[in-house]
XYZ file of C-alpha atoms in Angstrom:
523
model
C 0.003 0.000 -0.007
C 0.969 3.662 -0.475
C 0.891 5.281 2.959
C 0.226 8.846 1.860
C 0.104 11.060 -1.231
C 0.134 14.850 -1.039
C -1.842 16.907 -3.568
C -2.502 20.621 -3.630
C -5.883 22.361 -3.784
C -9.054 20.356 -3.210
C -9.941 22.178 -0.012
C -13.648 22.105 0.811
C -15.732 25.230 0.352
C -16.314 27.399 3.388
C -19.445 29.426 4.075
C -19.453 31.823 6.996
C -16.542 29.971 8.506
C -18.290 26.592 8.224
C -16.692 23.820 6.173
C -18.900 22.591 3.305
C -18.451 19.291 1.464
C -21.581 19.760 -0.657
C -20.461 18.646 -4.203
C -22.792 21.271 -5.686
C -21.401 24.163 -3.596
C -19.969 26.947 -5.751
C -16.316 26.208 -4.892
C -16.598 22.478 -4.246
C -13.648 20.430 -5.429
C -13.454 17.614 -2.839
C -16.402 16.059 -4.688
C -13.740 14.218 -6.806
C -12.923 11.847 -3.965
C -16.200 11.725 -1.990
C -19.021 11.679 -4.534
C -19.006 9.750 -7.768
C -20.503 9.920 -11.259
C -22.410 7.332 -13.273
C -19.608 6.852 -15.747
C -16.237 8.332 -16.672
C -15.369 9.263 -20.196
C -11.660 9.549 -20.870
C -11.193 13.025 -22.271
C -8.256 11.871 -24.374
C -9.406 8.602 -25.984
C -13.161 9.116 -25.363
C -13.459 5.608 -23.948
C -16.348 5.262 -21.477
C -15.564 3.462 -18.200
C -18.577 2.162 -16.223
C -18.674 3.482 -12.654
C -21.862 3.738 -10.556
C -23.655 2.687 -13.694
C -22.458 -0.499 -15.378
C -24.179 -0.008 -18.721
C -26.317 2.378 -20.770
C -28.540 2.103 -23.837
C -30.268 4.675 -26.012
C -33.742 3.876 -27.270
C -36.040 5.622 -29.691
C -33.100 7.149 -31.563
C -31.787 9.377 -28.813
C -34.958 10.150 -26.847
C -34.753 7.550 -24.055
C -31.626 6.763 -22.059
C -31.468 3.734 -19.717
C -28.784 3.130 -17.126
C -28.096 -0.112 -15.297
C -27.012 0.803 -11.756
C -24.214 -1.127 -10.024
C -25.180 -3.519 -7.213
C -23.204 -3.822 -4.002
C -22.218 -0.172 -3.642
C -22.512 1.381 -0.146
C -22.588 4.961 0.988
C -19.857 5.834 3.444
C -22.368 5.645 6.337
C -23.080 2.006 5.480
C -26.446 2.398 3.757
C -26.983 0.762 0.365
C -26.661 2.877 -2.777
C -29.517 2.230 -5.220
C -31.040 3.389 -8.512
C -33.431 5.529 -6.452
C -30.493 7.713 -5.363
C -29.689 8.356 -9.030
C -33.264 9.224 -9.969
C -33.527 11.427 -6.847
C -30.431 13.380 -7.876
C -31.554 13.917 -11.462
C -35.058 14.905 -10.390
C -33.591 17.275 -7.807
C -31.908 19.102 -10.720
C -35.368 19.783 -12.121
C -36.667 21.204 -8.827
C -33.512 23.273 -8.245
C -32.097 24.354 -11.644
C -28.802 25.598 -10.129
C -28.003 21.931 -9.564
C -28.640 21.052 -13.206
C -25.060 21.384 -14.444
C -25.708 18.872 -17.225
C -28.687 20.814 -18.590
C -30.864 17.747 -18.352
C -34.055 19.772 -17.938
C -33.148 22.526 -20.411
C -33.154 22.710 -24.202
C -29.426 23.557 -24.370
C -27.644 21.041 -26.644
C -30.508 18.609 -26.962
C -34.102 18.288 -25.867
C -35.023 18.598 -22.165
C -36.034 15.573 -20.047
C -39.679 14.998 -19.312
C -39.235 12.261 -16.666
C -36.651 10.312 -14.683
C -37.718 7.074 -13.051
C -36.062 4.182 -11.167
C -37.257 0.579 -11.366
C -35.178 -2.075 -9.662
C -31.569 -1.428 -10.724
C -32.590 0.587 -13.789
C -32.893 4.358 -14.250
C -34.766 5.624 -17.316
C -34.576 9.183 -18.565
C -37.217 10.101 -21.166
C -36.545 13.229 -23.167
C -38.966 15.317 -25.197
C -36.787 14.853 -28.294
C -33.236 14.052 -29.310
C -30.840 14.492 -26.387
C -27.672 12.708 -27.557
C -25.323 15.712 -26.931
C -26.248 15.766 -23.246
C -24.637 12.382 -22.502
C -21.107 13.504 -21.544
C -22.249 16.094 -19.030
C -25.039 13.897 -17.674
C -22.765 10.984 -16.738
C -20.472 13.419 -14.860
C -23.104 14.446 -12.319
C -22.207 13.423 -8.803
C -24.943 11.259 -7.240
C -26.366 12.387 -3.873
C -27.723 10.178 -1.110
C -31.483 10.576 -0.912
C -31.530 9.638 2.761
C -29.406 12.743 3.495
C -30.256 15.310 0.828
C -33.924 14.449 0.751
C -34.303 16.145 4.127
C -32.381 19.403 3.535
C -34.612 21.456 1.264
C -32.727 23.399 -1.395
C -29.532 21.329 -1.864
C -27.665 24.271 -3.348
C -28.003 26.086 0.003
C -27.257 23.122 2.226
C -23.967 23.183 4.183
C -22.708 19.641 4.200
C -20.459 19.255 7.210
C -20.451 15.431 7.351
C -20.338 14.128 3.765
C -21.899 10.748 2.893
C -20.534 9.649 -0.480
C -19.824 6.518 -2.462
C -16.254 7.569 -3.228
C -12.983 5.840 -2.292
C -12.213 8.158 0.631
C -13.895 9.704 3.624
C -12.909 12.754 5.637
C -10.242 12.168 8.232
C -9.495 15.662 9.480
C -9.492 19.297 8.339
C -7.851 22.222 10.098
C -8.935 25.059 7.799
C -6.215 24.450 5.251
C -4.961 20.837 5.377
C -7.592 18.222 4.487
C -6.801 14.576 5.103
C -8.898 11.941 3.394
C -8.589 8.314 4.443
C -9.167 5.180 2.363
C -12.542 3.417 2.735
C -12.035 -0.299 3.321
C -15.639 -0.850 2.318
C -15.400 1.008 -1.000
C -16.981 -0.979 -3.823
C -13.633 -1.364 -5.599
C -11.351 -1.006 -2.601
C -8.949 -3.595 -4.053
C -7.974 -1.044 -6.685
C -7.228 1.790 -4.239
C -3.669 1.424 -2.955
C -3.471 4.866 -1.287
C -4.134 4.894 2.471
C -4.351 8.664 2.857
C -4.642 11.715 0.596
C -3.364 15.027 1.994
C -4.807 18.056 0.247
C -3.267 21.288 1.283
C -4.153 24.647 -0.188
C -3.228 26.212 -3.504
C 0.311 27.097 -4.474
C 1.711 29.563 -6.967
C 4.035 28.138 -9.615
C 7.441 28.661 -7.970
C 6.275 27.311 -4.620
C 4.631 24.304 -6.301
C 7.890 23.520 -8.176
C 9.904 23.611 -4.944
C 7.415 21.375 -3.105
C 7.377 18.932 -5.990
C 11.151 18.789 -6.147
C 11.436 18.264 -2.366
C 8.752 15.552 -2.290
C 6.275 17.636 -0.267
C 3.881 17.309 -3.202
C 3.399 14.106 -5.182
C 1.299 15.643 -7.947
C 0.357 19.119 -9.144
C -1.993 20.250 -11.924
C -1.286 23.962 -12.150
C 1.070 25.744 -14.512
C 4.813 25.850 -13.923
C 6.830 28.041 -16.333
C 9.668 26.217 -18.068
C 8.758 22.903 -16.368
C 11.768 20.988 -17.703
C 14.214 23.300 -15.999
C 12.043 24.052 -12.945
C 11.091 20.438 -12.166
C 12.069 17.623 -14.533
C 15.807 18.282 -14.707
C 16.165 18.038 -10.924
C 15.558 14.276 -11.077
C 14.453 12.952 -14.470
C 14.000 9.402 -13.084
C 11.475 10.554 -10.478
C 10.009 13.766 -11.837
C 7.588 13.615 -14.781
C 4.892 15.518 -16.596
C 2.011 14.576 -18.846
C 0.490 17.295 -20.993
C -2.161 15.629 -23.225
C -4.112 17.831 -25.632
C -7.363 19.065 -24.050
C -8.369 21.152 -27.035
C -6.587 23.650 -29.196
C -5.835 27.322 -29.431
C -7.109 28.661 -32.769
C -6.679 31.838 -34.770
C -10.224 33.130 -34.989
C -10.831 35.692 -37.728
C -14.044 37.594 -38.078
C -15.245 36.038 -41.360
C -17.840 38.788 -41.829
C -15.081 41.350 -42.364
C -12.650 41.727 -45.240
C -10.174 40.313 -45.958
C -11.156 37.392 -43.669
C -14.464 36.967 -45.561
C -12.395 35.405 -48.390
C -11.583 31.741 -47.859
C -8.597 32.028 -50.216
C -7.098 34.674 -47.906
C -7.722 32.536 -44.800
C -6.202 29.464 -46.460
C -3.147 31.419 -47.601
C -2.247 32.964 -44.251
C -2.677 29.556 -42.592
C 0.440 28.439 -44.445
C 2.520 31.264 -43.006
C 2.032 30.706 -39.264
C 5.030 29.325 -37.346
C 3.157 27.047 -34.981
C 6.322 25.437 -33.534
C 7.614 28.871 -32.467
C 4.258 29.607 -30.877
C 4.591 26.372 -28.918
C 8.161 27.190 -27.943
C 7.148 30.573 -26.591
C 3.795 29.703 -25.037
C 4.390 26.157 -23.761
C 8.200 25.799 -23.808
C 7.833 23.482 -26.798
C 5.735 20.888 -24.933
C 2.493 21.167 -26.932
C 2.536 20.122 -30.582
C 1.219 22.117 -33.561
C -2.510 21.366 -33.990
C -4.294 19.707 -36.852
C -6.419 21.870 -39.146
C -9.127 19.199 -38.831
C -10.136 20.483 -35.354
C -9.628 16.948 -33.936
C -7.102 16.031 -31.250
C -4.593 13.857 -33.073
C -3.479 11.141 -32.893
C -6.096 10.233 -30.216
C -9.007 10.961 -32.541
C -7.446 9.660 -35.747
C -10.180 7.008 -35.987
C -12.641 9.791 -36.883
C -10.633 11.084 -39.829
C -12.200 10.614 -43.283
C -10.112 8.530 -45.653
C -8.610 11.458 -47.568
C -6.986 12.806 -44.396
C -6.188 9.575 -42.566
C -2.648 8.872 -43.830
C -0.095 8.595 -41.028
C -2.697 9.291 -38.401
C -3.540 12.637 -39.983
C 0.037 13.982 -39.856
C -0.486 15.812 -43.152
C -3.391 17.803 -41.687
C -0.971 19.831 -39.553
C -0.062 22.785 -41.852
C 3.726 23.200 -42.077
C 5.230 26.676 -41.751
C 5.932 27.951 -45.289
C 5.996 31.693 -45.820
C 6.943 31.284 -49.517
C 3.834 29.163 -50.136
C 1.669 31.684 -48.264
C 3.025 34.497 -50.445
C 2.397 32.561 -53.620
C -1.219 31.845 -52.597
C -1.856 35.464 -51.635
C -0.438 36.598 -55.003
C -2.642 34.114 -56.850
C -5.718 35.268 -54.902
C -5.158 38.861 -55.984
C -3.664 40.323 -52.784
C -0.837 42.152 -54.499
C 2.127 43.784 -52.779
C 2.750 47.436 -53.357
C 6.108 49.188 -53.576
C 6.212 49.329 -49.774
C 5.867 45.551 -49.541
C 2.362 45.788 -48.099
C -0.536 43.917 -49.662
C -3.839 45.325 -50.762
C -7.201 43.691 -51.369
C -8.046 42.548 -54.910
C -9.880 45.882 -55.415
C -6.816 47.872 -54.327
C -7.745 48.778 -50.730
C -5.041 48.753 -48.058
C -5.098 45.942 -45.477
C -4.634 46.869 -41.843
C -5.188 44.096 -39.299
C -5.529 44.683 -35.601
C -5.027 41.438 -33.684
C -6.730 41.627 -30.321
C -5.326 39.701 -27.319
C -6.141 39.601 -23.640
C -3.706 41.649 -21.586
C -2.095 39.512 -18.914
C -2.584 36.231 -20.764
C 1.122 35.625 -21.141
C 0.801 32.558 -23.404
C -1.719 34.246 -25.671
C 0.336 37.409 -25.872
C 3.497 35.480 -26.869
C 1.530 33.651 -29.568
C -0.018 36.888 -30.802
C 3.413 38.411 -31.261
C 4.452 35.509 -33.452
C 1.184 35.703 -35.486
C 1.505 39.419 -36.132
C 5.181 39.080 -37.108
C 4.249 36.225 -39.492
C 1.407 38.248 -41.036
C 3.750 41.160 -41.624
C 6.284 38.757 -43.171
C 3.521 37.811 -45.637
C 3.002 41.497 -46.443
C -0.224 41.692 -44.426
C 0.095 44.869 -42.381
C -0.793 43.884 -38.793
C -0.375 44.962 -35.169
C -1.214 43.529 -31.735
C -3.656 45.307 -29.419
C -3.521 43.983 -25.847
C -6.656 44.864 -23.991
C -8.548 43.858 -20.826
C -10.047 40.336 -20.996
C -13.527 41.714 -20.318
C -13.087 44.002 -23.325
C -12.166 41.050 -25.495
C -15.295 39.248 -24.277
C -17.390 42.261 -25.201
C -15.898 42.198 -28.721
C -16.714 38.515 -29.066
C -20.346 39.321 -28.237
C -20.589 42.316 -30.571
C -18.378 41.099 -33.409
C -16.422 44.346 -33.258
C -13.030 42.787 -33.881
C -10.871 41.540 -36.808
C -8.944 38.624 -35.346
C -8.197 37.063 -31.948
C -7.206 33.811 -30.287
C -9.945 31.379 -29.247
C -10.220 27.908 -27.779
C -11.685 24.951 -29.611
C -12.763 22.474 -26.977
C -11.502 18.947 -27.421
C -14.273 16.994 -25.712
C -15.862 13.842 -27.071
C -19.217 15.315 -28.144
C -18.184 16.626 -31.559
C -21.622 18.071 -32.208
C -20.809 20.460 -29.337
C -17.090 20.910 -30.035
C -16.347 21.243 -33.758
C -20.071 21.608 -34.412
C -20.387 24.276 -31.772
C -17.561 26.180 -33.484
C -19.231 26.071 -36.879
C -23.000 26.131 -36.377
C -24.699 29.475 -37.073
C -26.942 29.062 -34.013
C -23.755 29.207 -31.919
C -22.829 32.730 -33.004
C -22.437 34.921 -29.876
C -25.280 37.208 -28.862
C -25.277 40.497 -27.039
C -25.537 38.631 -23.769
C -23.658 35.328 -24.322
C -20.346 34.179 -25.756
C -21.053 31.033 -27.790
C -18.666 28.836 -29.724
C -18.897 30.334 -33.198
C -17.041 33.561 -32.320
C -15.758 33.882 -35.907
C -19.382 34.112 -37.185
C -19.076 31.426 -39.833
C -22.353 30.720 -41.635
C -22.993 27.745 -43.915
C -26.370 26.065 -44.347
C -24.946 22.681 -45.214
C -22.709 22.721 -42.147
C -25.711 23.644 -39.984
C -27.569 20.609 -41.375
C -24.580 18.366 -40.656
C -24.287 19.593 -37.052
C -28.047 19.109 -36.544
C -27.832 15.531 -37.904
C -24.771 14.766 -35.767
C -26.570 16.018 -32.680
C -29.406 13.582 -33.376
C -27.500 10.313 -33.782
C -25.917 7.873 -31.401
C -24.856 5.500 -34.177
C -21.017 5.443 -34.189
C -20.672 4.810 -37.944
C -23.018 7.669 -38.749
C -21.168 9.911 -36.236
C -17.872 9.199 -37.980
C -19.374 10.059 -41.374
C -20.772 13.360 -40.133
C -17.630 14.318 -38.218
C -15.780 13.641 -41.441
C -17.972 16.200 -43.186
C -17.120 18.801 -40.498
C -13.453 17.921 -40.829
C -13.694 18.551 -44.525
C -15.252 21.949 -43.780
C -12.314 22.800 -41.527
C -9.805 21.652 -44.162
C -11.337 23.469 -47.095
C -13.148 26.526 -45.737
C -10.773 27.501 -42.888
C -13.421 28.987 -40.577
C -10.748 29.035 -37.894
C -7.068 28.171 -38.061
C -5.833 25.733 -35.329
C -2.381 26.665 -34.016
C -1.230 24.502 -31.115
C -2.881 21.993 -28.785
C -3.882 23.333 -25.390
C -2.942 21.051 -22.490
C -4.547 19.309 -19.621
C -1.524 19.046 -17.352
C -0.178 17.024 -14.453
C 3.254 16.981 -12.835
C 3.981 13.925 -10.722
C 6.619 11.953 -8.841
C 7.176 8.188 -9.064
C 9.144 7.607 -5.863
C 5.970 6.624 -3.960
C 3.444 5.723 -6.661
C 3.592 4.507 -10.220
C 0.835 4.008 -12.777
C 0.216 7.644 -13.651
C -1.192 8.324 -17.139
C 1.344 9.218 -19.805
C 1.775 9.289 -23.556
C 2.352 5.533 -23.693
C -0.762 4.845 -21.595
C -3.223 7.748 -21.911
C -5.927 6.068 -19.868
C -7.046 9.278 -18.176
C -7.287 12.995 -18.836
C -5.486 14.313 -15.739
C -7.686 17.372 -15.122
C -10.991 15.475 -14.949
C -10.381 11.730 -14.605
C -8.898 11.609 -11.098
C -10.935 8.597 -10.021
C -9.453 6.666 -12.916
C -5.975 7.743 -11.826
C -6.416 6.856 -8.128
C -7.658 3.350 -9.031
C -4.612 2.789 -11.286
C -1.828 3.901 -8.975
C 0.369 1.227 -7.381
C 3.230 1.421 -4.863
C 6.625 2.139 -6.362
C 9.076 -0.692 -5.916
């Protein structure tokens, strides 16, 4: 057994000086170890691992979802966990919408539910229409014990001082900063949990975290550490490790309603002239790889690539840095250079690009500097404007910008991820920032996203994702630059079995229960 592992963060929420283990409290993070979800979907490979539910089936297309609930699970107070607890939690989200983090009872990304019922070890959710895109968020919801939360009124206002969960740990002690969780011998898969005690102590800034990791006072850390190789790995490469799998990608997001970005030939041309490797070197110390123009996380999602892009795991879909090619394509598209070396539009108007970036976002600012330099090297007159993040958000809502950096989420529901970046109904409004910040509009793409949202057939999903991939590769609505990481730093002197590139069984930011059940004592 592993006597103790020390992690940062994960302190319980406090309200009026009272400790609160409520998994639906605003700042709750201890829910990872105390309360559990129905299933866990690996954010890297998209593999679904059964957890409190052992199986699921869709019926009626995607209008009825049935879960089979695991037998033999006990709450930490010894009472039996049943399907009724699951139905209770999901119905509670209807009564108290603040608890409905999965949007089960709303029409956001799929039709709302009309009923949730439990019969024996089965839970059935009947929706008013297609609800396939809700699956990933629905299975993440932490299940609450009805015999506790059924007596407290509004669960979002309940201060939970004595948590009763199904998770692998229970509270040992908490002194206002240091939380100790101890292993449950009666946990339903206790044989997989080799850690006797988790010590969770506060949050640390980067330099302090690096020192604690190097000294062994921390065994794992998921924050950001600048220049991690020098700050942590080089101190002891046999013991000190990092795993930075792609969690999505940073994309160049032009406003396609404004010239010259309204011309696909212009967008395609400048995509050739971006030095993605230099952006990675400056923003992530070279750790993250240049991203695929497909919008998919490769190589993990290579199985979704259509045949014409599938060679070598999609390697050819990462656009190489080639200023000469970019210049040739701009010339051919009619963006001629004047005597001053600056390009004009095909009708002779000068081009002046202002690239907006959030002030204080060091990684974004370093990438923006490379982008603007590369644009100027192509003859496209450009400058960086660093402004307050809230100002950038306002521009996203209004469309009053020319180009900026955006995030393309890398989750497993592609109707929400790539589709949410391309669908016209995801264009931001005056009050909400939605995925399609670039304001791309295409009726056939909208139809594809709608169809993808309505199917749970894997072969059909692959076909439709392939259509969206082709849109990304030929219409350049956004230009992927580098993958954005989920990160974990860890030591292997006490525990081994952490996820890594050779065994990407878990996304480190979200799949902690998978990690804790895979760790084993170091020899």
